[in-house]
PDB file of C-alpha atoms in Angstrom:
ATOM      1  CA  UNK A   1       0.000   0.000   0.000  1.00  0.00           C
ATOM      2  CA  UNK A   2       1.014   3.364  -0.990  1.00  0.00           C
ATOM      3  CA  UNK A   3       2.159   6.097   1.537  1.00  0.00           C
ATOM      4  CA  UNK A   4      -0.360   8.497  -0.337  1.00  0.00           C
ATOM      5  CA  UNK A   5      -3.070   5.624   0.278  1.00  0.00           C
ATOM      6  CA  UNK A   6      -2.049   5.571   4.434  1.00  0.00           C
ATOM      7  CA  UNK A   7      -2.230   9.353   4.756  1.00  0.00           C
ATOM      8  CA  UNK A   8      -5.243   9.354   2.574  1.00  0.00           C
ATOM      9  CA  UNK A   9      -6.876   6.389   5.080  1.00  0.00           C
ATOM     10  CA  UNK A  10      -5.617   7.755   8.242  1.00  0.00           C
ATOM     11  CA  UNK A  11      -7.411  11.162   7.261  1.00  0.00           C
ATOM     12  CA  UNK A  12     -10.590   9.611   6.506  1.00  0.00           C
ATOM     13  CA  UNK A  13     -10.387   7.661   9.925  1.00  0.00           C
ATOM     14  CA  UNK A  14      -9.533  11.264  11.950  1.00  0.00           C
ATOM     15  CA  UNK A  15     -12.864  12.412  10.120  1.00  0.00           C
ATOM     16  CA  UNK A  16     -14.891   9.788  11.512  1.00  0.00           C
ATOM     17  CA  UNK A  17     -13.277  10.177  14.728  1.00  0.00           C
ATOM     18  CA  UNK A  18     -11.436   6.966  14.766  1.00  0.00           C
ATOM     19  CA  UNK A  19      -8.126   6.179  16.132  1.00  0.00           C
ATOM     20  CA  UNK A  20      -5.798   4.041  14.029  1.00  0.00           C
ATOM     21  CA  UNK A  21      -2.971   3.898  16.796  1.00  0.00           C
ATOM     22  CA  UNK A  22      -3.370   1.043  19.464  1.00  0.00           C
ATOM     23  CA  UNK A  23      -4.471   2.600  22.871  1.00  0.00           C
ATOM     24  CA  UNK A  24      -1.507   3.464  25.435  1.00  0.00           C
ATOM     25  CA  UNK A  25      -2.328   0.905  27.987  1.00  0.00           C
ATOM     26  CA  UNK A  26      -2.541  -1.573  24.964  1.00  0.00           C
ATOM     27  CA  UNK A  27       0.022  -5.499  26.351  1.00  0.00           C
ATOM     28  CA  UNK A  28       2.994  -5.574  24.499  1.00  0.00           C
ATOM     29  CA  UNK A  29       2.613  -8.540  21.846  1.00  0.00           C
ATOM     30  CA  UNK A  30       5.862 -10.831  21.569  1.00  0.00           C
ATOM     31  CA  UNK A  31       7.555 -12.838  18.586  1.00  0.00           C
ATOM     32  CA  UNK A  32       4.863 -15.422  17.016  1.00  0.00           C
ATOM     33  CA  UNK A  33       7.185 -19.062  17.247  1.00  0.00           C
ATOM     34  CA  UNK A  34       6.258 -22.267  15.887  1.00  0.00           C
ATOM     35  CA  UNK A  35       8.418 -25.543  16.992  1.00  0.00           C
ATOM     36  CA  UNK A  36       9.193 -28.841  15.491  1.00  0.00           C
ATOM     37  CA  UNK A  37      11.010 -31.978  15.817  1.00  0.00           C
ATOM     38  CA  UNK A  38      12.875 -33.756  13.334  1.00  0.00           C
ATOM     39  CA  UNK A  39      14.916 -36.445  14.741  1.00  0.00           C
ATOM     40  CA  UNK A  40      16.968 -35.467  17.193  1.00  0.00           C
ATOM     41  CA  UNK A  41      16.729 -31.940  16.544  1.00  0.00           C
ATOM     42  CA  UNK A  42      14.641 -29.227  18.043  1.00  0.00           C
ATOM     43  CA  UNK A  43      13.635 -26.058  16.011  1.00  0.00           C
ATOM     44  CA  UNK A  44      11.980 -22.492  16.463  1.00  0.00           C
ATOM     45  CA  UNK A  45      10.725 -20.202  13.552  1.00  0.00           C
ATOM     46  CA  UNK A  46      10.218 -16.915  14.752  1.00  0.00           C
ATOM     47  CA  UNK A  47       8.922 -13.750  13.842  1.00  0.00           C
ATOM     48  CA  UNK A  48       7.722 -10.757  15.598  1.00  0.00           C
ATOM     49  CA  UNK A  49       5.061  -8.750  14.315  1.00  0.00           C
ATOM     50  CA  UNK A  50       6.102  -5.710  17.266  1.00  0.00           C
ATOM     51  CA  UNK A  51       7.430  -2.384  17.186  1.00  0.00           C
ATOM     52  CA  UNK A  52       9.294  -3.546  20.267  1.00  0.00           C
ATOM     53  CA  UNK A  53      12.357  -5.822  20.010  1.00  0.00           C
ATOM     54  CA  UNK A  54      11.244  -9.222  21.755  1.00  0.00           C
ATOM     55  CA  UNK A  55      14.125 -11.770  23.171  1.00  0.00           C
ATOM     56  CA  UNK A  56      13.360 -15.161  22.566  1.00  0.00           C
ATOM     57  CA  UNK A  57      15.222 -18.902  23.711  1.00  0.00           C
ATOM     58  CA  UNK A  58      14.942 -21.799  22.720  1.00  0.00           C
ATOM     59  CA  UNK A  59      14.716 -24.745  25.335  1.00  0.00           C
ATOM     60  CA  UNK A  60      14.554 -28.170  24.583  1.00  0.00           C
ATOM     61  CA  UNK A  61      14.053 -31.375  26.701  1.00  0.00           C
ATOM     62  CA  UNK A  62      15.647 -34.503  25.678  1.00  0.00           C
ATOM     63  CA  UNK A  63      13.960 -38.020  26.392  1.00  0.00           C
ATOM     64  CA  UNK A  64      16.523 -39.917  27.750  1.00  0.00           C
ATOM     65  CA  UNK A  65      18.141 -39.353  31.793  1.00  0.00           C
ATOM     66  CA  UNK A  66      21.636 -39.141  30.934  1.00  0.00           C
ATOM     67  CA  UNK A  67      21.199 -36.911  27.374  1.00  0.00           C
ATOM     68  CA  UNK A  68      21.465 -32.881  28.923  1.00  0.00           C
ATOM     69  CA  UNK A  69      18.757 -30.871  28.412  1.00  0.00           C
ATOM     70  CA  UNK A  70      19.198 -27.885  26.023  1.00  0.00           C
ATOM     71  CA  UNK A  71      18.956 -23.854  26.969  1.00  0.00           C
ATOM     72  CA  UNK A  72      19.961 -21.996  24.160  1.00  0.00           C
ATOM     73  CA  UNK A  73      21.160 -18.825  23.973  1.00  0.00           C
ATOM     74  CA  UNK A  74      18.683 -15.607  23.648  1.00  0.00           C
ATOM     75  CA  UNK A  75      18.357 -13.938  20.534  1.00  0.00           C
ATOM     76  CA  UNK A  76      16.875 -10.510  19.839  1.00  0.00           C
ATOM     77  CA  UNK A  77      14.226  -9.845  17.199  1.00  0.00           C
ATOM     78  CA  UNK A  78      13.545  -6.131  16.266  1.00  0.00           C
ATOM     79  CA  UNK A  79      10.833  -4.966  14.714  1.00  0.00           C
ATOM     80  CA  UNK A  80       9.419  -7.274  11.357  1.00  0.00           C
ATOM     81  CA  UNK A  81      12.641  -9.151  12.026  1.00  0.00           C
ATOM     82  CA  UNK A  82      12.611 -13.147  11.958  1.00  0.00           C
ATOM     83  CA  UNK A  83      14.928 -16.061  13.384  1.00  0.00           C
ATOM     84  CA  UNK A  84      15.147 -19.586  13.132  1.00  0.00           C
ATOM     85  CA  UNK A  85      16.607 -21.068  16.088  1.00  0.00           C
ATOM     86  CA  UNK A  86      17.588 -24.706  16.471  1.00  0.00           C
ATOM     87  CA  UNK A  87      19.606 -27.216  18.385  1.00  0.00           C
ATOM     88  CA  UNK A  88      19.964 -31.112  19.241  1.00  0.00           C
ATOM     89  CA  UNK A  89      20.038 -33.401  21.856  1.00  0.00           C
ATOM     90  CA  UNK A  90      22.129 -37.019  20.964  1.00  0.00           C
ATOM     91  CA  UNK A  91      19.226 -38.915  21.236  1.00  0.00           C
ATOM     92  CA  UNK A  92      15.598 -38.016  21.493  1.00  0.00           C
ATOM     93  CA  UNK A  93      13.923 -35.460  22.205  1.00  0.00           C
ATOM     94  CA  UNK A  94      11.028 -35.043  24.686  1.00  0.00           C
ATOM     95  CA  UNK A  95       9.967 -31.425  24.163  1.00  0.00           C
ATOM     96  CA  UNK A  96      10.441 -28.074  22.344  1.00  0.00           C
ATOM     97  CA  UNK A  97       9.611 -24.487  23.873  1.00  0.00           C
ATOM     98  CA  UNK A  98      10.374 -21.570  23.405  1.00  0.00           C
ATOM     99  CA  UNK A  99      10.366 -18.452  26.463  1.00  0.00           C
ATOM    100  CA  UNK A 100      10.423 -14.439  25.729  1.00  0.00           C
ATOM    101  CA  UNK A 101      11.999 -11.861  27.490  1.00  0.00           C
TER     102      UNK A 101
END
């Protein structure tokens, strides 16, 4: 969409009296993630949608006792910015999550 089109839209909306800007008190929305599993491997596609930077990590649980468990490191997504984050355990894995900061 054209920047004419915006300002022409945004006028329109000031017009009716409507607001196109999210209110002040509005939650801050974090990076949309999606995991999978493919063997042994544990993966995180994220994006965030935000005009705040979002931190995400990726955590993953392996199956067996004696295979460690995974923490990886945070990773900072600006704005429109994406990420794909992954990492393994030697065996199986149990779980995939993914936390924001």
């Amino acid at each position: 969409m054209s920047r004419r089109r915006i300002a022409a839209l945004a006028m329109a909306a000031a017009g009716l009296g409507l607001s196109l800007t999210p209110p002040a008190d509005a939650a801050p929305t974090e990076a949309d993630c999606r995991t999978a599993v493919h063997g042994s491997t544990g993966t995180a596609t994220c994006f965030n949608p935000d005009a705040d930077a979002d931190h995400v990590q990726l955590h993953i649980e392996c199956r067996r006792w004696w295979d460690p468990d995974v923490d990886g490191r945070p990773v900072e997504l600006g704005p429109a910015q994406g990420a794909t984050l992954a990492d393994r355990c030697w065996k199986e894995v149990q779980s995939v999550w993914i936390t924001h900061g």
